[in-house]
Short mmCIF file of C-alpha atoms and ligand atoms in Angstrom, two decimals:
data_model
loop_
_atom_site.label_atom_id
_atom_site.label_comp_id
_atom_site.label_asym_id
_atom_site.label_seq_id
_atom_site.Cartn_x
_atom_site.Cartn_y
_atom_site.Cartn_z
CA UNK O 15 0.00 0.00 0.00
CA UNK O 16 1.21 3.31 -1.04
CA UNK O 17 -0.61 6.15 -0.41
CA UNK O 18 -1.05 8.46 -2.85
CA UNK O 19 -3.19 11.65 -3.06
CA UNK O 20 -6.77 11.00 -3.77
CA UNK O 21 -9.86 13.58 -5.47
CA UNK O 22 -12.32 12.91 -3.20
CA UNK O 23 -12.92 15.46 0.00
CA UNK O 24 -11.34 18.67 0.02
CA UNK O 25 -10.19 18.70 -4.08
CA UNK O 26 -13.97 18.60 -5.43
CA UNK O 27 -15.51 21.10 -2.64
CA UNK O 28 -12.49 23.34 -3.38
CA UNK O 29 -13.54 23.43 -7.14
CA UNK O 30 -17.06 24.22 -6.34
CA UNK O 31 -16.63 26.89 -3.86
CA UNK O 32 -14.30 28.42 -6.06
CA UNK O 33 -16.72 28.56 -8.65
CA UNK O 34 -19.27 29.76 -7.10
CA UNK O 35 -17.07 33.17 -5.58
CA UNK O 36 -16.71 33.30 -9.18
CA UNK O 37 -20.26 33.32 -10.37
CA UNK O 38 -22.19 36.18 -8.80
CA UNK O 39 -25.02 35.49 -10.90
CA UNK O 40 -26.91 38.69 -11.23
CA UNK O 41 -25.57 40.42 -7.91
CA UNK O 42 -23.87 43.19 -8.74
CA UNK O 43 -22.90 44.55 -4.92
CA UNK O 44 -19.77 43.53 -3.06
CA UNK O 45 -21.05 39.94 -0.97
CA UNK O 46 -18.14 39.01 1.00
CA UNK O 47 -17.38 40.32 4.89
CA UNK O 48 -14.13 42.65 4.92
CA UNK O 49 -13.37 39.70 7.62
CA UNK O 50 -12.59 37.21 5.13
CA UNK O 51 -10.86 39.65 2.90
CA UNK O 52 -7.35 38.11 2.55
CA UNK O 53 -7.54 34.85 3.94
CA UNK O 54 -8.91 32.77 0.95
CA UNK O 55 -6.19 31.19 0.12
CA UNK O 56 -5.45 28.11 2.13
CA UNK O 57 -1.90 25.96 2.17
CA UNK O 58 -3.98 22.26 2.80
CA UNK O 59 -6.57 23.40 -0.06
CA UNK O 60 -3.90 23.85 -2.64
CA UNK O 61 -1.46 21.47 -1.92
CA UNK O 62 -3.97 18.74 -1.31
CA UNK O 63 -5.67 19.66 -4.67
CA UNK O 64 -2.22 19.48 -6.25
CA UNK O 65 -1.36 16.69 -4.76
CA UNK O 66 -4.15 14.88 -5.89
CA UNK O 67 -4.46 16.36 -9.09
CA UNK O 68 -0.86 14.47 -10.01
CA UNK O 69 -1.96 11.27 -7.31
CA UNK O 70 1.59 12.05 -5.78
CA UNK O 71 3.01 10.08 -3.39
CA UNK O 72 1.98 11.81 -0.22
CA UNK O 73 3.88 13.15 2.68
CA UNK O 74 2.10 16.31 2.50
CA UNK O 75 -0.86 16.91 4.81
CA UNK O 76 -0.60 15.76 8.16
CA UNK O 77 -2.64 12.29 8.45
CA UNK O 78 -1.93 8.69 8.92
CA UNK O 79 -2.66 6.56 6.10
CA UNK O 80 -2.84 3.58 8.65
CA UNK O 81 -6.25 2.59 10.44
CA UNK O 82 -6.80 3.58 13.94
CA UNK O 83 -6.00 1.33 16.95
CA UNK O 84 -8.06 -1.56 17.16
CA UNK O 85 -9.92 -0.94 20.81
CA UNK O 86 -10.79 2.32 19.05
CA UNK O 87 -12.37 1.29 15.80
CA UNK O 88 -14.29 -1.29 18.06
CA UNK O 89 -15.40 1.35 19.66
CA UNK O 90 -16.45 3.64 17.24
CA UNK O 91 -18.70 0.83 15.80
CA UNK O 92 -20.31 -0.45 19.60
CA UNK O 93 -21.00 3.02 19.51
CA UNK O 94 -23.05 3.07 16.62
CA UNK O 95 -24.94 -0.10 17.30
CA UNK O 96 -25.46 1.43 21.11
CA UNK O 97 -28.88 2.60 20.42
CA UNK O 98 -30.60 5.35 19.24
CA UNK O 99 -28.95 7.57 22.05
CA UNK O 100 -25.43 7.64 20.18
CA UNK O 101 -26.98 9.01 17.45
CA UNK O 102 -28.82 12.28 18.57
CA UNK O 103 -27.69 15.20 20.18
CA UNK O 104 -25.99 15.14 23.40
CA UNK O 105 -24.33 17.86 25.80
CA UNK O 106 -23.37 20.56 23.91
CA UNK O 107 -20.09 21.44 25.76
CA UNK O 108 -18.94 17.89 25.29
CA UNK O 109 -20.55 14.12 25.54
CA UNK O 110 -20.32 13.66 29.59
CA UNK O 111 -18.52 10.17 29.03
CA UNK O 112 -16.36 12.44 26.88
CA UNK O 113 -15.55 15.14 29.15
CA UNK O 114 -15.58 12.93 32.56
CA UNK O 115 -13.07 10.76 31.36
CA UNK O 116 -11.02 13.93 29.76
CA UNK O 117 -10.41 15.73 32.91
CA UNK O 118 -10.00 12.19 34.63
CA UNK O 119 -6.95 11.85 32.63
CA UNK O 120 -5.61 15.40 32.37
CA UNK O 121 -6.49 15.95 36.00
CA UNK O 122 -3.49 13.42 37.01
CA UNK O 123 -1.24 15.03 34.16
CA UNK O 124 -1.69 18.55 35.15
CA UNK O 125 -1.63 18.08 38.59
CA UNK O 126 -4.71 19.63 39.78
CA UNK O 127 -8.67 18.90 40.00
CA UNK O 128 -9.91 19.49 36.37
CA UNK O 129 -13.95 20.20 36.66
CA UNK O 130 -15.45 18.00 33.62
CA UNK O 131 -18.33 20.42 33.17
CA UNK O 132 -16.59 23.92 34.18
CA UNK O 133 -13.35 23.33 32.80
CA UNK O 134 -13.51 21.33 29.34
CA UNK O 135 -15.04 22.10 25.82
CA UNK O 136 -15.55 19.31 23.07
CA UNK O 137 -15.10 20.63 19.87
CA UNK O 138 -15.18 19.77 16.02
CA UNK O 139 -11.05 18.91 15.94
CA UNK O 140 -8.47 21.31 17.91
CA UNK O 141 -9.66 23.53 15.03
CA UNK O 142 -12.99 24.80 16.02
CA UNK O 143 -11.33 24.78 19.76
CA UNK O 144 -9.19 27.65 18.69
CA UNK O 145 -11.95 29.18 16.55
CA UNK O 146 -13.86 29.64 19.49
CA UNK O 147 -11.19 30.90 21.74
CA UNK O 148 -9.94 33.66 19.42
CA UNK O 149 -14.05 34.51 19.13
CA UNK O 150 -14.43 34.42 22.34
CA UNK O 151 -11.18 36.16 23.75
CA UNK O 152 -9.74 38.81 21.28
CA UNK O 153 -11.71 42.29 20.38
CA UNK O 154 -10.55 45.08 17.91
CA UNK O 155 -7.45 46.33 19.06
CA UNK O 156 -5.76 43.16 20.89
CA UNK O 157 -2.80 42.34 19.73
CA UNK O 158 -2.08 38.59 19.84
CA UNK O 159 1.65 36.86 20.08
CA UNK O 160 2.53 33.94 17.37
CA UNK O 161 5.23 32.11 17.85
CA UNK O 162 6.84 31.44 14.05
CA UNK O 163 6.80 28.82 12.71
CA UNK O 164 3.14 28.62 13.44
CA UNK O 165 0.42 26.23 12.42
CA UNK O 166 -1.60 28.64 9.77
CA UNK O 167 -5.01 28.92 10.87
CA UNK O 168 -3.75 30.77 13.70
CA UNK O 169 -3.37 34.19 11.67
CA UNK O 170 -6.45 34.44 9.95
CA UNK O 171 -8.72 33.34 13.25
CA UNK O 172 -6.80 36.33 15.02
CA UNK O 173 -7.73 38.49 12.29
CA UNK O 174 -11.56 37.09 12.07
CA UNK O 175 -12.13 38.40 15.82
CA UNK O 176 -10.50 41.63 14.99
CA UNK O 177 -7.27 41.44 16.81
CA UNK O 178 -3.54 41.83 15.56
CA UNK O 179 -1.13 39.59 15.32
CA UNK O 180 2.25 40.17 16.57
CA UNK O 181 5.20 37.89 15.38
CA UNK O 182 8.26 36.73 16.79
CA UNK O 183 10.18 33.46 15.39
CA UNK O 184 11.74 31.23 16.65
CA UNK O 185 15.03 31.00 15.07
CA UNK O 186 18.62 28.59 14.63
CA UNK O 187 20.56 29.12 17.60
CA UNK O 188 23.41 31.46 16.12
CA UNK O 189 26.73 29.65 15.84
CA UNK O 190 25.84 26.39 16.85
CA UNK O 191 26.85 24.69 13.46
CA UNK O 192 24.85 22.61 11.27
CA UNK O 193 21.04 23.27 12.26
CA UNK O 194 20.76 19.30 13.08
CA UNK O 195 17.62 19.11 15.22
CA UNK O 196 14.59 21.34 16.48
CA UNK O 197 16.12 22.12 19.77
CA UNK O 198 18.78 24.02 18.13
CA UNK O 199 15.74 26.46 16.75
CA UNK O 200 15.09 29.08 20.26
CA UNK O 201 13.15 32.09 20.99
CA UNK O 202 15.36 35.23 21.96
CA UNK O 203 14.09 36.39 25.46
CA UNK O 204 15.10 39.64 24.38
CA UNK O 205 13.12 39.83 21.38
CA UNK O 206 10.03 38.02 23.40
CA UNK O 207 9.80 40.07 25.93
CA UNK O 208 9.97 43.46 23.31
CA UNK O 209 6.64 42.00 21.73
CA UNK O 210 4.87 42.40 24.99
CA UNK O 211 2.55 45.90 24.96
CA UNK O 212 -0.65 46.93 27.06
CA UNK O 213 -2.65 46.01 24.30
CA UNK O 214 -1.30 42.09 24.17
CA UNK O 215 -4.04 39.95 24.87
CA UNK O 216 -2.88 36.28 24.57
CA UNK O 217 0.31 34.50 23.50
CA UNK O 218 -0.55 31.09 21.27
CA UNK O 219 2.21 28.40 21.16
CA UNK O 220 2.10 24.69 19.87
CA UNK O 221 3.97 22.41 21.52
CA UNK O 222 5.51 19.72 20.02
CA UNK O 223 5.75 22.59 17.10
CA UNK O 224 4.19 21.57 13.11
CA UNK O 225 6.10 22.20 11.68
CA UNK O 226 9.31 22.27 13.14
CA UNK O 227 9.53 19.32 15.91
CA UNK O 228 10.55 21.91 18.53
CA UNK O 229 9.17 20.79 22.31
CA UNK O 230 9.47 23.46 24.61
CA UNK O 231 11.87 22.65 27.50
CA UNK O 232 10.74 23.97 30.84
CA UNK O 233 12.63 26.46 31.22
CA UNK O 234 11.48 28.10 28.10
CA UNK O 235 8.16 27.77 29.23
CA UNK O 236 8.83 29.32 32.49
CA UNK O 237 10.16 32.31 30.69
CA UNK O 238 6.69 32.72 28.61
CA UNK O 239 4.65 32.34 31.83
CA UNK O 240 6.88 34.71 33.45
CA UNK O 241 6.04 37.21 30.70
CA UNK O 242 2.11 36.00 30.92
CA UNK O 243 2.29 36.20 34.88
CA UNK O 244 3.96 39.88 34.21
CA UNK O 245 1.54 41.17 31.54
CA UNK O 246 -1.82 39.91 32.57
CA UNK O 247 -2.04 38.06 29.42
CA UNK O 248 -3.78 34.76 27.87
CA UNK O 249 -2.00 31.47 27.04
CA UNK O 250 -3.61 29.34 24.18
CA UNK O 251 -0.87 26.80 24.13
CA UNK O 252 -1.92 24.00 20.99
CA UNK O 253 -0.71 20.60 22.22
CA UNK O 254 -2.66 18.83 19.49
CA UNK O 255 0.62 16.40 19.34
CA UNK O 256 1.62 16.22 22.87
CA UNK O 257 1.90 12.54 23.04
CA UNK O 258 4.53 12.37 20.14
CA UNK O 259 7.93 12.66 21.50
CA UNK O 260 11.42 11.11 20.55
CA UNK O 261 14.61 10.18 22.10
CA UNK O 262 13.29 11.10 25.52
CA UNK O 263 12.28 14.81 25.23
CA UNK O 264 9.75 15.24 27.57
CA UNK O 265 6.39 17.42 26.85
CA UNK O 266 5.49 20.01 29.57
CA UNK O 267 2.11 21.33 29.88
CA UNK O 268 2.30 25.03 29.73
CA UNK O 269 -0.82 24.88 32.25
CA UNK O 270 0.93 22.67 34.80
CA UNK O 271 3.61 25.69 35.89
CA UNK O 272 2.35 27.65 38.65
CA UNK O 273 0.10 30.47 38.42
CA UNK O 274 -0.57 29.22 34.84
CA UNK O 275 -3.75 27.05 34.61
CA UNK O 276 -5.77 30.61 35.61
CA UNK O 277 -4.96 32.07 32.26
CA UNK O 278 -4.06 29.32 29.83
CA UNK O 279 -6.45 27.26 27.79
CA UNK O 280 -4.65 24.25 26.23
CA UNK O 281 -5.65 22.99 22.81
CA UNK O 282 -6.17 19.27 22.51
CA UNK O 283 -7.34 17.18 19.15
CA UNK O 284 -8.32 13.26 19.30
CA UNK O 285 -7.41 13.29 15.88
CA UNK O 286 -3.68 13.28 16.51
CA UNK O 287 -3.95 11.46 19.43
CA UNK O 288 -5.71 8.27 18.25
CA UNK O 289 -4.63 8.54 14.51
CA UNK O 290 -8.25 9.28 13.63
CA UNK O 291 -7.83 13.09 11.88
CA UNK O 292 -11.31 12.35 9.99
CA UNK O 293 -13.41 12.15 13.29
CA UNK O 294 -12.88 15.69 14.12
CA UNK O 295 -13.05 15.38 17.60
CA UNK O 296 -10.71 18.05 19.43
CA UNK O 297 -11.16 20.12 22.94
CA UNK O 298 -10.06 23.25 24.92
CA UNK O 299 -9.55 22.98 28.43
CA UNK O 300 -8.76 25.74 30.79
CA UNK O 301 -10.14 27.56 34.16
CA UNK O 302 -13.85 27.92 33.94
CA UNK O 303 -14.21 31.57 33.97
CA UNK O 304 -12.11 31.30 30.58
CA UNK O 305 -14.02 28.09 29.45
CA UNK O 306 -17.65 29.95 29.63
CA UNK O 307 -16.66 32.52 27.10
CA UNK O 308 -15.75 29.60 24.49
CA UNK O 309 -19.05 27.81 25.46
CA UNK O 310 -20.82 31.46 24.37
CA UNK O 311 -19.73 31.06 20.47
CA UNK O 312 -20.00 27.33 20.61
CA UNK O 313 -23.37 26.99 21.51
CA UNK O 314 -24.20 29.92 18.93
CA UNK O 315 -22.12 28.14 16.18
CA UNK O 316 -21.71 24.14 16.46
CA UNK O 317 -23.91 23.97 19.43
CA UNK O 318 -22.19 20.35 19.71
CA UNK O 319 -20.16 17.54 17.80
CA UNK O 320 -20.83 14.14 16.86
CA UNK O 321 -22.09 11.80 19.69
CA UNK O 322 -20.87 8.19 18.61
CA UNK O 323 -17.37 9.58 17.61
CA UNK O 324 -17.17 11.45 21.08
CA UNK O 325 -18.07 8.46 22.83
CA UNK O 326 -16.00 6.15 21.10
CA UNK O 327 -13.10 8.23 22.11
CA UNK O 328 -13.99 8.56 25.56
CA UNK O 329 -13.79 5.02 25.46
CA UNK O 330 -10.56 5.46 23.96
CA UNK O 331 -9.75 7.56 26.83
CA UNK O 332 -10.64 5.58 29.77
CA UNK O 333 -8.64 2.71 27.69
CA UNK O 334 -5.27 4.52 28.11
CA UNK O 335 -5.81 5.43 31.38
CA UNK O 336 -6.35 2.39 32.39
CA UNK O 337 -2.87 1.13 30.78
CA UNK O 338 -0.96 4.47 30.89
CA UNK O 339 2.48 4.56 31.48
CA UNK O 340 2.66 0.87 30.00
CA UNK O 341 3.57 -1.06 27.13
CA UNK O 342 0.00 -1.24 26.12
CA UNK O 343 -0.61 2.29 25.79
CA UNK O 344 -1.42 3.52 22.84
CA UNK O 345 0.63 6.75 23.85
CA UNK O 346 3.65 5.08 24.23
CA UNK O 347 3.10 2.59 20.99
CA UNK O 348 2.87 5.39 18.46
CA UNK O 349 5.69 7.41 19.22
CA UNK O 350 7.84 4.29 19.34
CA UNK O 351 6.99 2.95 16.17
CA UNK O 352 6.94 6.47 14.67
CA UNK O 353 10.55 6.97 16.04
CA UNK O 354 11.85 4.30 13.51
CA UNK O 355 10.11 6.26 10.42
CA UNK O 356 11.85 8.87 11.40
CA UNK O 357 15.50 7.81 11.43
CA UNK O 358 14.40 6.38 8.31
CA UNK O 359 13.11 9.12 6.84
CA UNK O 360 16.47 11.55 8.33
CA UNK O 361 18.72 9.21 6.85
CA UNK O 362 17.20 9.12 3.64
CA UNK O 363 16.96 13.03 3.23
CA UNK O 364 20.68 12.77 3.95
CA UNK O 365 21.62 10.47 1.71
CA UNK O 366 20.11 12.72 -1.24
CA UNK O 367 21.87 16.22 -0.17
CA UNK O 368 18.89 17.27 1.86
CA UNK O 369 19.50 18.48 5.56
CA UNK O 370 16.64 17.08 7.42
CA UNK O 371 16.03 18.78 10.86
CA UNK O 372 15.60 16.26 12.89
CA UNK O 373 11.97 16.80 15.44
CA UNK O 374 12.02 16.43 19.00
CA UNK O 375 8.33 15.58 18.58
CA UNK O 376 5.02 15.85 16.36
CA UNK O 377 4.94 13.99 12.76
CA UNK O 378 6.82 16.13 10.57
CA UNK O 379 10.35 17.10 9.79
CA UNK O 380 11.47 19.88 7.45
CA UNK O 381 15.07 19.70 5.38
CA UNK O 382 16.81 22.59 4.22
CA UNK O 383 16.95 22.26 0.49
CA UNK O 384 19.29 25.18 -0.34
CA UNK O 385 21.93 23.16 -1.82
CA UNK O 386 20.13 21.19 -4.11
CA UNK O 387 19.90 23.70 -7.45
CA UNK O 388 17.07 22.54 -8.94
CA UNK O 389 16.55 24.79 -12.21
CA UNK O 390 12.73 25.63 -11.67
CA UNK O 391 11.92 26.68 -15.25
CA UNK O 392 7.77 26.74 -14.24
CA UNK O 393 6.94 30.59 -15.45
CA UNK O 394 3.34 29.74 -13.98
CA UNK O 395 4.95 29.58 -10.49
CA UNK O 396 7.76 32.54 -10.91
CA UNK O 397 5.87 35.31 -8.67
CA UNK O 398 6.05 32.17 -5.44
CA UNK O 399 8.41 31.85 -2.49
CA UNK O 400 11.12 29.73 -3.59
CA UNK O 401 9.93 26.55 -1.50
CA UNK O 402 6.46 26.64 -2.93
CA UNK O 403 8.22 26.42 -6.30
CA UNK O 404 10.10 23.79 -5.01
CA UNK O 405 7.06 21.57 -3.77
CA UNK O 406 5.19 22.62 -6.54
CA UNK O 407 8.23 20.86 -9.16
CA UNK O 408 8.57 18.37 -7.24
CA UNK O 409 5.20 17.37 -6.95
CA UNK O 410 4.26 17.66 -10.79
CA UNK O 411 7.84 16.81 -11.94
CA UNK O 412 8.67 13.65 -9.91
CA UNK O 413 5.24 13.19 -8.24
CA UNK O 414 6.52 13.68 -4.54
CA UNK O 415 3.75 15.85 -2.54
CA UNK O 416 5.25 17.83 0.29
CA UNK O 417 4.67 21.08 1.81
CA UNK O 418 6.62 24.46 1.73
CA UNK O 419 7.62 25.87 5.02
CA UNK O 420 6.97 29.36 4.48
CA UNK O 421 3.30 29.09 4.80
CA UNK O 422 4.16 28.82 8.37
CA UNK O 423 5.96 31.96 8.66
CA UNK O 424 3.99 35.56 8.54
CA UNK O 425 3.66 37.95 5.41
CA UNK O 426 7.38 40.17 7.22
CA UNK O 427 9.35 36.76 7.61
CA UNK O 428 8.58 34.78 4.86
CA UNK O 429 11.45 35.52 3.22
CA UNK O 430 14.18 34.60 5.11
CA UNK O 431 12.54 31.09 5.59
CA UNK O 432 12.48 30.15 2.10
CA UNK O 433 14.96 27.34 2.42
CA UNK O 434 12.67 24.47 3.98
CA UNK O 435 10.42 22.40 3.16
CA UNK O 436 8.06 19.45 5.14
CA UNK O 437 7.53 15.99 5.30
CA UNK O 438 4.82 14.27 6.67
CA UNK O 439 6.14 10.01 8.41
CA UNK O 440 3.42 9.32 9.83
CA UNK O 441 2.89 6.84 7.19
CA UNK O 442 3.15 3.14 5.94
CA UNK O 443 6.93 1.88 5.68
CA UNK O 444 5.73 1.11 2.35
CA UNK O 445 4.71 4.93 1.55
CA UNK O 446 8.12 6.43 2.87
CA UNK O 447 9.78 3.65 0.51
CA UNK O 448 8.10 4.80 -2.77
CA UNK O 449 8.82 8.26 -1.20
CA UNK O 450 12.62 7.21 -1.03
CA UNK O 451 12.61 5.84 -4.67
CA UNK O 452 11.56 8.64 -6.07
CA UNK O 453 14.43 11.30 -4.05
CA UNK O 454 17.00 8.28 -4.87
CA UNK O 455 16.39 7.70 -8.06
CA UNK O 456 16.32 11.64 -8.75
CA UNK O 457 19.79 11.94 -7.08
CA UNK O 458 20.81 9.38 -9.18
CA UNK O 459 20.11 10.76 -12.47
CA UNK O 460 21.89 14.17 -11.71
N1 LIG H 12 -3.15 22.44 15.60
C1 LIG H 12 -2.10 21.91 14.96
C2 LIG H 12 -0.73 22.29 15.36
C3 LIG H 12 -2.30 21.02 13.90
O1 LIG H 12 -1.25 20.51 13.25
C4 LIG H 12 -3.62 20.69 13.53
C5 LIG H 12 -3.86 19.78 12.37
N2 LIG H 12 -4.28 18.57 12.81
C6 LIG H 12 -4.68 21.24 14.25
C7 LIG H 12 -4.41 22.13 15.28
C8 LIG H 12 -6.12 20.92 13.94
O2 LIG H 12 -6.45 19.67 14.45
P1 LIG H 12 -7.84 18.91 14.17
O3 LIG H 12 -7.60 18.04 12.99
O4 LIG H 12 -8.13 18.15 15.41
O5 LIG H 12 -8.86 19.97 13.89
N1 LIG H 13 -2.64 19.61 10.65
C1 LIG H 13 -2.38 18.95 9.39
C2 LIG H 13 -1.03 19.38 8.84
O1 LIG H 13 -0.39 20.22 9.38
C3 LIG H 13 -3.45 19.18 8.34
C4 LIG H 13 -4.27 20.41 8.45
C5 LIG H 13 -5.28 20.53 7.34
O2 LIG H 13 -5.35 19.70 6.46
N2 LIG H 13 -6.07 21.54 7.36
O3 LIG H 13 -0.61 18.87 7.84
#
């Protein structure tokens, strides 16, 4: 099994709601909201189109193309048979199985009593979780903190509530050599601390970090909840990968420092967790007086998500605590057998004249392609960042889908990160091979 890029899902609704922005039939005043004004173009609607458009082998979007575990398949499907319960509406701020067993769980990781009802919101993915905390939290005139690289929905849901965003990047540690793996990439304190103003409202980091690997070492998060502590602000902190980490790096909860579960509302995704991105079950969890705010647009947008999926992964849930901190845990299985796809996938960058970056966590790593001189003739693409030329050759040329860093980097810093692109191993050894064919034979034939 190889998996290659498919036309169903996103590449057919793309075409449609692209023609229809096109056709105003006979409306002749301005339709769209100056809130959207912008935004339209999106790096997983493109690349996933392209993708698919030349069936490329695919370590481009971030999803397994491997089932789910077992126990949580079964699940899913007991969950459907379960009577006519699983298949009408439940809570709206989360199944109760759901959001018992969640703060269950997190309670014992974050050190503290986690109220299922007060403290926990069940949304549609980690997505609509951070929809409905930038709705719910940022006004005109708030400025917001990004750490760069930055997952990209993060800009344009700043921008939808109004606020500003404020950038500061994390960067290669200056004269430590060959950049060789995502702890070498740091945030100045310095240049952190400058971004702070009375108008900051929240700070949003992701750790592990997709696209880079980086997993915030305590001390560095100390030094952001200093700043937080300091400046009254908000800490949306989107851990949507938090149980995928490598050669012992450990993942700290942001919330679990003191004076920091008060203002922080962590980002979690079952998607990522149980290798399940199409069930679109994600949550925010955080202090209840931040919590009701999210609740507010929730139950005025979603109002709630799909019961049997919620319920199978509360089963999922109560599973893993049950085992955790063994063998049988799902938490410890997938980073372990994800480790090995990732030496494999490092050494076979290498081995081409690519200079992988090697992650302390997540399911991506991104390679430094500056030496490689590809001649990219493409006139359609001459007007792009040098990296989305890149993926876009490589994709239509030798039918490789990947994705160019950039797009995680805002409009002023683009630029300078032109140089990287990403690849997605969380896949089949049998997907990273025809992956490595295609780089070896390429290097081969120059
Ligand atoms: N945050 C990050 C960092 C991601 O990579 C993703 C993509 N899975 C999301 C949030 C959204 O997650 P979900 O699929 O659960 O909506
Ligand atoms: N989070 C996934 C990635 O980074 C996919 C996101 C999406 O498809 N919208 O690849």
């Amino acid at each position: 099994h190889v998996e290659r890029a498919t036309v169903d899902g996103p590449s057919l609704s793309f075409g449609l709601v692209n023609a229809s922005f096109r056709d105003k039939g006979n409306m002749s005043r301005k339709l769209h909201a100056r809130r959207i004004e912008g935004i339209d173009k999106n790096i997983w609607v493109e690349f996933s189109q392209l993708a698919a458009d030349y069936k490329a082998v695919n370590l481009g979007q971030g999803f397994p193309d491997f089932s789910p575990p077992h126990f949580i398949q079964e699940a899913f499907c007991k969950a459907l048979n379960g009577g006519f319960s699983k298949h009408q509406y439940t809570r709206a701020f989360g199944h109760p199985n759901l959001v018992k067993i969640l703060a269950k769980f997190f309670s014992r990781i974050v050190g503290r009593e986690i109220d299922p009802m007060e403290d926990i919101l069940v949304s549609v993915g980690a997505y609509q979780a951070l929809f409905c905390t930038f709705q719910a939290l940022i006004d005109e005139g708030d400025e917001v903190i990004i750490v760069e690289p930055f997952f990209d929905c993060y800009q344009p849901m700043v921008m939808m509530a109004g606020g500003t965003a404020i950038y500061v990047p994390l960067k290669p540690r200056e004269g430590c050599g060959p950049v060789l793996s995502s702890a070498d990439w740091v945030l100045s304190p310095e240049e952190l601390a400058s971004k702070f103003s009375p108008r900051t409202k929240a700070i949003v980091i992701n750790t592990p970090n997709n696209p880079l690997g980086k997993v915030y070492q305590q001390e560095e998060l100390h030094m952001i909840a200093d700043l937080c502590i300091k400046h009254d602000v908000i800490c949306i902190s989107d851990e949507v990968y938090e149980w995928l980490t490598y050669d012992g790096t450990k993942h700290v909860k942001i919330a679990s420092l003191p004076g920091m579960w008060e203002r922080t509302v962590t980002i979690g995704s079952a998607g990522k967790t149980f290798s399940a991105t199409g069930w679109k079950v994600g949550w925010a969890m955080g202090p209840g007086h931040i919590l009701k705010h999210l609740k507010t647009v929730h139950q005025n947008s979603v109002y709630h998500c799909a019961t049997a999926a919620q319920e199978a992964v509360a089963v999922g849930f109560q599973r893993e605590y049950d085992v955790f901190g063994t063998e049988g845990s799902y938490f410890q299985q997938l980073p372990k057998h994800l480790h090995e796809k990732r030496l494999r996938l490092a050494d076979c960058l290498k081995s081409v004249g690519l200079k992988p970056v090697l992650p302390q966590g997540g399911y991506f790593m991104i390679a430094d392609i500056s030496n490689l001189n590809v001649d990219l003739a493409d006139p359609s693409t001459k007007d792009e960042p040098y990296d989305y030329r890149f993926v876009k050759w490589l994709i239509k040329e030798k039918g490789l889908a990947t994705i160019p860093v950039s797009a995680f980097f805002s409009p002023e810093h683009k630029d300078e990160f032109q140089k990287y692109i990403r690849f997605c191993f969380v896949k089949e050894d049998s997907t990273l091979q025809a992956a490595e064919d295609i780089l070896r034979q390429w290097s081969d034939s120059k």
